[in-house]
XYZ file of C-alpha atoms in Angstrom:
349
model
C 2.938 7.045 -37.834
C -0.053 4.951 -38.024
C -2.417 5.463 -35.267
C -5.164 3.961 -32.808
C -7.307 6.676 -32.161
C -9.489 6.252 -28.754
C -12.203 8.252 -27.087
C -11.447 7.267 -23.087
C -14.106 8.273 -20.373
C -12.740 7.966 -16.621
C -15.003 5.354 -14.688
C -16.797 8.073 -12.727
C -20.576 7.258 -13.486
C 1.035 -13.529 0.292
C -1.189 -15.653 1.339
C -4.768 -13.760 1.654
C -5.320 -13.209 5.405
C -7.706 -10.048 5.432
C -10.844 -9.355 3.489
C -10.949 -6.514 0.917
C -12.775 -3.179 2.104
C -16.487 -3.675 1.175
C -18.960 -0.839 -0.301
C -20.043 1.204 2.775
C -17.166 0.649 4.907
C -15.870 2.998 7.561
C -12.370 2.211 8.418
C -9.606 3.542 11.140
C -6.151 2.974 10.507
C -5.187 3.161 14.445
C -1.683 3.291 15.346
C 1.550 5.255 16.361
C 3.724 7.750 14.406
C 3.918 5.149 11.420
C 0.347 5.397 10.550
C 0.357 9.458 11.436
C 2.796 9.868 8.732
C 0.100 8.616 6.368
C 2.993 7.168 4.302
C 1.366 3.873 3.749
C -2.216 4.849 4.833
C -2.273 7.381 2.105
C -1.569 4.645 -0.939
C -4.067 2.493 0.416
C -7.002 5.183 0.495
C -6.120 6.494 -3.168
C -5.789 2.768 -4.186
C -9.710 2.452 -2.931
C -10.849 5.589 -4.330
C -9.350 4.861 -7.786
C -10.309 1.117 -7.918
C -13.531 1.496 -6.765
C -14.943 4.791 -7.486
C -18.750 3.722 -7.217
C -18.300 2.458 -3.626
C -18.766 4.561 -0.279
C -15.761 3.329 1.419
C -14.577 5.935 3.945
C -11.063 5.602 5.620
C -9.406 7.876 8.472
C -6.014 8.192 9.590
C -6.134 7.786 13.549
C -2.676 7.557 13.931
C -1.187 9.590 16.985
C 2.794 10.171 17.090
C 4.291 8.600 19.596
C 1.805 6.561 21.390
C 1.886 3.135 22.816
C -0.855 0.671 22.616
C -1.517 1.859 26.513
C -1.363 5.543 25.624
C -4.366 4.705 22.620
C -6.582 3.769 25.408
C -7.107 7.451 25.763
C -7.765 8.085 22.241
C -10.165 5.414 21.384
C -13.563 7.438 21.895
C -12.406 10.479 19.854
C -9.999 8.989 17.730
C -11.918 6.070 16.703
C -15.391 5.182 18.142
C -16.554 8.903 17.009
C -16.008 7.660 13.540
C -18.573 4.625 13.921
C -16.310 2.261 12.012
C -16.914 -0.924 10.412
C -13.446 -1.900 10.417
C -10.300 -1.009 12.833
C -6.781 -1.333 11.257
C -4.232 -1.967 14.290
C -0.485 -1.417 14.233
C 1.130 -0.514 17.701
C 4.126 -1.720 19.290
C 7.066 0.192 18.077
C 6.849 2.792 20.919
C 5.908 0.244 23.445
C 9.095 -1.630 22.354
C 10.950 1.619 24.061
C 13.811 2.115 21.218
C 15.707 4.208 23.871
C 16.136 1.480 26.231
C 18.482 0.117 23.943
C 21.031 3.123 23.531
C 24.239 2.237 24.947
C 24.124 4.968 27.297
C 21.022 3.553 29.011
C 21.080 3.169 32.779
C 20.948 -0.363 33.586
C 17.572 -0.514 35.272
C 16.696 0.521 31.728
C 18.055 -2.998 30.402
C 15.342 -5.013 32.228
C 13.389 -5.515 29.120
C 10.959 -8.121 29.828
C 9.113 -5.665 31.766
C 7.998 -3.907 28.189
C 6.879 -6.917 26.198
C 5.008 -8.065 29.421
C 3.328 -4.739 29.514
C 2.641 -5.139 25.881
C 0.833 -8.598 25.968
C -1.388 -6.850 28.526
C -1.907 -3.546 26.821
C -2.605 -4.455 23.270
C -5.712 -7.341 24.038
C -6.715 -4.386 26.313
C -6.957 -1.808 23.620
C -8.523 -4.411 20.940
C -11.359 -5.149 23.587
C -12.103 -1.306 24.573
C -12.557 -0.445 20.650
C -14.639 -3.793 20.102
C -16.772 -3.001 23.613
C -17.662 0.454 21.830
C -18.011 -0.720 17.872
C -19.610 -4.531 18.437
C -20.414 -4.472 14.957
C -16.380 -3.835 13.550
C -13.874 -5.991 12.206
C -10.431 -5.806 12.813
C -6.957 -6.535 11.064
C -4.113 -6.597 13.338
C -0.518 -5.655 12.149
C 2.985 -6.694 13.241
C 5.626 -3.885 13.853
C 7.762 -2.040 11.146
C 11.349 -3.319 11.933
C 13.449 -0.883 13.243
C 16.681 -0.484 11.441
C 19.419 -1.333 13.201
C 21.857 -1.724 10.803
C 21.041 1.235 8.320
C 24.313 3.711 7.948
C 24.058 7.355 7.543
C 26.427 8.949 5.305
C 29.098 11.189 7.064
C 27.984 9.718 10.794
C 29.567 5.919 10.133
C 30.371 5.708 13.738
C 27.337 6.743 15.245
C 25.781 4.447 17.209
C 21.896 4.367 17.867
C 19.807 2.074 20.060
C 21.047 -1.596 19.200
C 19.101 -4.455 19.294
C 15.552 -3.064 19.080
C 14.830 -5.366 15.510
C 15.264 -8.284 17.343
C 13.338 -7.127 20.541
C 10.763 -6.340 18.212
C 10.352 -10.151 17.224
C 8.566 -10.487 20.666
C 6.139 -7.877 20.218
C 5.348 -9.247 16.650
C 4.396 -12.719 18.478
C 2.090 -11.011 20.594
C 0.168 -9.247 17.620
C -0.045 -12.832 16.007
C -1.282 -14.562 19.535
C -3.833 -12.062 19.812
C -5.328 -12.644 16.102
C -5.074 -16.318 16.721
C -7.623 -15.744 19.439
C -9.837 -13.536 18.019
C -9.468 -13.890 14.462
C -10.061 -11.356 11.941
C -7.612 -9.857 9.164
C -3.539 -10.025 9.483
C -0.800 -8.392 7.604
C 2.670 -9.028 8.499
C 4.979 -6.069 8.042
C 8.088 -6.718 9.868
C 9.014 -10.251 7.722
C 9.229 -8.689 4.418
C 10.584 -5.288 5.224
C 13.321 -6.447 7.131
C 14.310 -8.744 4.488
C 14.177 -6.257 1.963
C 16.560 -4.002 4.339
C 18.681 -6.932 5.004
C 18.886 -7.581 1.506
C 19.847 -4.207 -0.322
C 22.280 -3.015 2.763
C 24.422 -6.058 1.552
C 25.511 -3.674 -1.194
C 24.496 -0.234 -0.128
C 24.569 0.292 3.781
C 22.719 3.631 3.443
C 19.451 2.605 2.057
C 16.272 1.638 3.811
C 12.619 1.318 3.623
C 12.593 3.509 7.021
C 15.326 6.116 5.914
C 15.577 7.113 9.640
C 15.301 3.686 10.960
C 11.808 3.695 11.952
C 9.140 5.774 9.527
C 8.980 4.567 5.734
C 8.805 7.657 3.380
C 7.153 7.574 -0.270
C 8.912 3.914 -1.316
C 8.528 2.373 2.290
C 4.927 3.359 2.442
C 4.079 1.885 -1.506
C 6.256 -1.105 -0.206
C 3.844 -1.569 3.063
C 0.618 -0.266 0.938
C 1.070 -3.187 -1.519
C 1.795 -5.659 1.428
C -1.531 -4.502 2.926
C -3.436 -4.995 -0.475
C -1.710 -8.111 -1.101
C -2.903 -9.541 2.377
C -6.144 -8.707 1.367
C -6.383 -10.137 -1.984
C -9.012 -10.332 -4.904
C -8.361 -6.696 -5.980
C -9.694 -5.721 -9.512
C -7.457 -4.662 -12.107
C -8.188 -1.092 -13.544
C -9.006 -2.869 -16.892
C -8.590 -5.182 -19.498
C -9.208 -4.835 -22.857
C -8.288 -6.955 -26.186
C -9.520 -5.775 -29.441
C -9.500 -7.737 -32.535
C -8.418 -4.950 -35.402
C -8.715 -7.301 -38.046
C -12.400 -8.723 -37.031
C -12.983 -5.207 -36.153
C -14.390 -6.599 -32.406
C -13.972 -6.376 -29.075
C -12.746 -9.656 -27.805
C -12.264 -9.058 -24.019
C -13.391 -6.093 -22.026
C -12.930 -6.865 -17.960
C -14.102 -3.978 -15.884
C -14.640 -1.819 -18.979
C -16.695 -1.538 -22.126
C -15.763 -0.759 -25.645
C -18.167 0.890 -28.349
C -18.191 2.556 -31.428
C -15.139 0.154 -32.841
C -14.614 0.576 -36.494
C -11.661 0.518 -38.500
C -9.731 3.727 -39.624
C -8.337 4.117 -43.302
C -4.651 3.499 -41.970
C -5.855 0.138 -40.797
C -6.034 0.596 -37.349
C -9.004 1.228 -35.017
C -10.993 3.597 -33.600
C -13.412 3.038 -30.445
C -14.299 4.432 -27.256
C -13.480 3.058 -24.325
C -15.196 3.222 -20.404
C -13.417 2.050 -17.909
C -14.846 1.618 -14.760
C -11.919 2.561 -12.210
C -8.887 4.722 -12.769
C -5.387 3.836 -12.385
C -3.652 4.233 -9.112
C -1.231 7.625 -9.975
C 2.077 6.308 -8.665
C 4.258 9.476 -6.753
C 7.398 9.682 -8.764
C 9.718 9.151 -5.325
C 8.119 5.610 -5.372
C 8.108 5.088 -9.117
C 11.370 2.855 -8.893
C 9.783 0.763 -6.025
C 6.744 0.230 -8.387
C 8.755 -1.128 -10.270
C 10.636 -3.517 -8.046
C 7.995 -5.099 -6.256
C 5.678 -5.517 -9.552
C 3.140 -2.738 -8.404
C 2.362 -2.463 -12.230
C 1.236 -5.920 -13.157
C -0.062 -6.861 -9.855
C -2.293 -4.050 -8.508
C -2.206 -1.217 -11.215
C -2.919 -3.155 -14.447
C -4.750 -1.203 -17.355
C -4.160 -3.124 -20.021
C -4.884 -2.684 -23.615
C -3.906 -5.052 -26.400
C -4.814 -4.835 -30.192
C -4.497 -7.854 -32.047
C -4.333 -8.105 -35.765
C -2.437 -4.879 -36.725
C -0.273 -4.878 -39.883
C 3.832 -5.040 -38.940
C 5.352 -1.453 -37.734
C 4.364 0.755 -35.043
C 1.713 2.296 -33.757
C 0.603 5.110 -31.651
C -2.246 5.427 -29.243
C -4.257 8.686 -29.513
C -6.637 9.538 -26.962
C -9.877 12.104 -27.798
C -8.119 13.102 -31.190
C -5.042 14.972 -30.054
C -3.348 13.377 -27.091
C -0.436 11.066 -28.192
C -0.008 8.573 -24.908
C 1.987 6.065 -26.159
C 3.630 4.296 -29.731
C 4.436 0.304 -29.564
C 5.122 -2.171 -32.295
C 2.084 -4.255 -33.350
C 3.693 -7.459 -31.775
C 3.694 -5.479 -28.154
C -0.034 -4.051 -28.978
C -0.827 -7.559 -29.375
C 0.414 -8.728 -26.192
C -0.876 -5.311 -24.463
C 0.193 -2.331 -23.540
C -0.154 -1.680 -19.382
C -1.700 2.362 -20.090
C -1.352 3.288 -16.272
C 2.568 3.631 -16.743
C 1.309 6.360 -19.645
C 0.578 9.663 -19.045
C -3.468 9.763 -20.303
C -5.152 12.424 -20.499
C -6.848 12.173 -16.667
C -3.158 12.403 -15.415
C -2.230 15.366 -17.191
């Protein structure tokens, strides 16, 4: 088998509506159980850790299960301000919406739902003002609610009736978030619209599937979907690397976010070189691999592209550090480029 021989070093030496975190940022994700469970905050944290390893960006999960925007007033000092944040991401509203009020067994007075929305109109701005007063230099990102999944069916429990009407009621709570953002500025991330669209679209053929398999909390696939939505809103993220080698000319013609050295031809007609990447690929969890494929995560957020042009026809194998066989592809595919983030490189073994 023909071989490409590479020595690699890990780099350890929608509309854009929010700015990427900067070097030195101290970020607090402030929210309820959707935040507390870490399924979307953890991927965002890992993305920054691997994509910008030279930067000092610190991210804290300050979520509290069951909290409303009003409840969170109590947690501001200890959970957020004590960390001296330079950026605060706010995601509240699900508990403010009062899911149990929408149960068929709820008492009549509980169906007077207007008070809940009125309370949220007061509580969310008040929460923002308290955080801003304690961290006057901090910037903010406001997030709409994750959609409660009214329509989700559970196998073996098809006749079970849960709270009905929560998904529609959340629209008003999302509007409160939008209004606050319009008033004070900062970043904005809409989770409600794309997540609801995903659920509705997929449930046309499979009523048992949801980004939130318990109706409210995303797991690994939904968390990656949320993280991608957040990163997409920030925009401007660099690739892991994009390298192009001209084997015939024995030279590197492109080296975005990476450097190539020691390039030489091999006896088989391949090339050998050292590649220093300034970032690491994002390690997608196995449970989220299908979601990564579906939403185009690899090309948009995890592009570790290596292209080698000028190879003779046939299949060529990438070997790293002399013994780690990584991937085999045709000369035509190598000329177009292979995304190494999808491969098991030595850093992932």
